[in-house]
């Protein structure tokens, strides 16, 4: 009998292992990629399943109890057959490329204790059946694409769960309070999802919980005041990068086993609780980027901290000296606060382990402590943007520093030459101080590992030594605004690693004679150069043809350098060029047409040279401030593709001819500050797309033509200081888009209109027109009113209506007789009926909404110059909308041809409409070869600084990843206002999260983006006069970029994410 039972048991076992084998073979069949062919070659029928790679069988039943195929480079889906592995206890498929969903059949694995699908591509909701696995203890679903909410039912039968990790998915909704039922839970990590709402208080009632990780979500509300009242084993509380607010509860001190407390990047306010000093086991404290205030509690000096991070918190006062007695510290960041006082002279006597010390952006004063030499582990030392004085301690050269940043202080004395020989040094920044001395000439004095040198705005002198070429990894060299003399070394670019060179504001000269100057030649060897600044040096050089070899060059500033000769045509080879400034030199000849090949060019300044008048090569941008004289050539008005004409600040004379109407696609015409004369041509009114028109400060005369009221797209009109006379045309009341009007300092008379755009204008628009009258708000006298005599009133009341009626009846009879005769003379043709009065004008927003933002799903087709989209108008009419790409040469001509065809075509399906929105144009033109100096944005304001406004909106869109037309901007809220309200303390709430990951560079990136957004808001000021100048925009961005590069490249600090 016993023998028979054994035979039956053996037969059952054989049958069950066959089931396991079939399940695994089904998994193998679902693979689309087996990178190393491991399973393909090893999992074969005929060999023992228990000997297969990644398979573990139980000793007793000989069934598969563990499947571990992690990191094998597999791709495919999980088959339902895997649910037949009924003895499976452990399933680990981590770090592969599996996708799809987890099959429902896995719920049959009732013995399963461990599941890890980390680092795959699974999607869909988290399967509720996972919570029904009675033995499950470890659940790892991190780094996938799971979506939806966390089902509360998940926790009904999961009483044995100890570890849950959902990091890096797309889960949303509230965190279920039912998690508090998991009485054995030790680790709960739900970071980097999209959870919202408050943190359930029930979670803090789990006495076994050791780790809570909720960082990088959208959680809000206060922390419970009783969060640590229950007996707690909590060791890690990571809540950074949320929207939590309120005060930090002092009850945290009851979590006596807490080792890591991360509350950074929230909205906590108030003071830092001194009770945190009672957390005797605390090692890492992250409180940065909140709305805290007050001083740093001295009780923190009682702790054995390793990491202390409190940047951008608004903290004031002194740093308690006891902080520098915490011998376990390795990382300290107190940047961007308002801390003051001096550093203790013995600060490094008790900090043998300190590796990173960041104190920049405060108000520290005093001398640098000489004890810095005792911080023997120090790698990064940044005290920039403070008020330190005195000399640089010699002891600093003994440290194995990687980054040394003293930017923007008041340091004096000689720059130690030995500092360049620190073999580990990668970043050296002493810019904006008062240091003197020379650069070392010895080759051995330059570390081959140094990558960035920023010494600009000091008092350094001497020559730039050839030995600098020994710094073979150098890619940023800033020596601007010192007193360097001599020549640019021939060997400077021998390593070809340099990307940024700023020699501006020195006394560098050309090496050879004036007949063949070549100070630029050595720079042309820097093949990877992206920024080149040599402004304000007496180079007296020519721009060589070889500049076209710098294919990566983005910024070239050579203004005020005495540059002579022509602009080489090879400059058109610089496909990445964004800024070209050769202002105030001695350039002559014409601007080469190849400049038009620089598709990314955003800023071009050639003012103050001797360039000739042939400036129409682009058809979109003309150069200002070049001393051009004589009359404007008639050939200029024949450039039918001209979008932007700016010839301001020259000496042009003569009259504006009627041919100006040929510029029928022009959006901007700026001829201000010249010597133009004569009367305004009425043909100007035939420019339907004109949005900005300025003739300010010329020598015109005569009246303002009524025809200017036909400029239906006009938003900006400046005719100030032009000696005009007569009345202000009433037709101006029809200019519904007009936002800015300046008619000041003329000889205008009569009543100022009060309707249409005039309702939003102020007295500034009409000042110094002595004969003008109108409403009191225009600060002019009231207009006189003539009182009619009774006889005149009788004539107006009785005689005039009778005469008018007779005239009207006569006209009707003539009209009817004429129509009858015409009907007899020809056969009617209904297709030729086209009434101008039926023409409808569409705004850009209407077309944008009709096509859902010109999305791909609305795209009907593409041609050589344009794309056609399907749109549904607000009245339900379905239309086809063609959008021309102005970046493509010939697109405007194609547009004109099609307009001519459509104009002469009659068909019932053609919409009688017009749309000449400059907003459409600016989206394309600004990405074309030149800047389009016109402004667009959520407010639609236009000004003489329209380019600055447009650029500001572009910055806001780029760094917020929002469009002005997004649905969130409704009512009074718009993109600019949204960003403005976040400044200066909450800019991270509006920044694209992908730009600000919480790494070692986070604070530096935050400071950089904050500067950019403040600049963008300044660009978008309501009043044009309040906006920053474009030169200041460039200066600010350049300074921000340089500072960002120098602060980030070598700051490889430890990752702080929890």
PDB file of C-alpha atoms in Angstrom, residues 33 79 102 119 292 312 412 421 501 527 616 623 643 674 688 729 753 910 924 960 994:
ATOM      1  CA  UNK A  33      14.356  40.424 -27.320  1.00  0.00           C
ATOM      2  CA  UNK A  79       1.927  35.497 -20.415  1.00  0.00           C
ATOM      3  CA  UNK A 102       0.460  42.180 -15.269  1.00  0.00           C
ATOM      4  CA  UNK A 119      12.767  49.135 -14.087  1.00  0.00           C
ATOM      5  CA  UNK A 292      11.120  79.633   6.984  1.00  0.00           C
ATOM      6  CA  UNK A 312      16.872  79.510   0.138  1.00  0.00           C
ATOM      7  CA  UNK A 412      42.043  92.050  -2.203  1.00  0.00           C
ATOM      8  CA  UNK A 421      48.772  74.116  -9.547  1.00  0.00           C
ATOM      9  CA  UNK A 501      36.544  82.689 -24.063  1.00  0.00           C
ATOM     10  CA  UNK A 527      36.940  74.266 -33.100  1.00  0.00           C
ATOM     11  CA  UNK A 616      18.038  94.826 -47.923  1.00  0.00           C
ATOM     12  CA  UNK A 623      20.390  97.578 -39.695  1.00  0.00           C
ATOM     13  CA  UNK A 643       8.300  91.881 -43.210  1.00  0.00           C
ATOM     14  CA  UNK A 674      15.877 110.491 -39.478  1.00  0.00           C
ATOM     15  CA  UNK A 688      -3.311  95.717 -43.948  1.00  0.00           C
ATOM     16  CA  UNK A 729      -8.484 111.639 -38.017  1.00  0.00           C
ATOM     17  CA  UNK A 753     -11.563 111.473 -30.542  1.00  0.00           C
ATOM     18  CA  UNK A 910     -14.626  79.431 -50.282  1.00  0.00           C
ATOM     19  CA  UNK A 924       7.835  81.506 -37.651  1.00  0.00           C
ATOM     20  CA  UNK A 960       7.548  76.920 -17.628  1.00  0.00           C
ATOM     21  CA  UNK A 994      12.389  68.350 -15.662  1.00  0.00           C
TER      22      UNK A 994
END
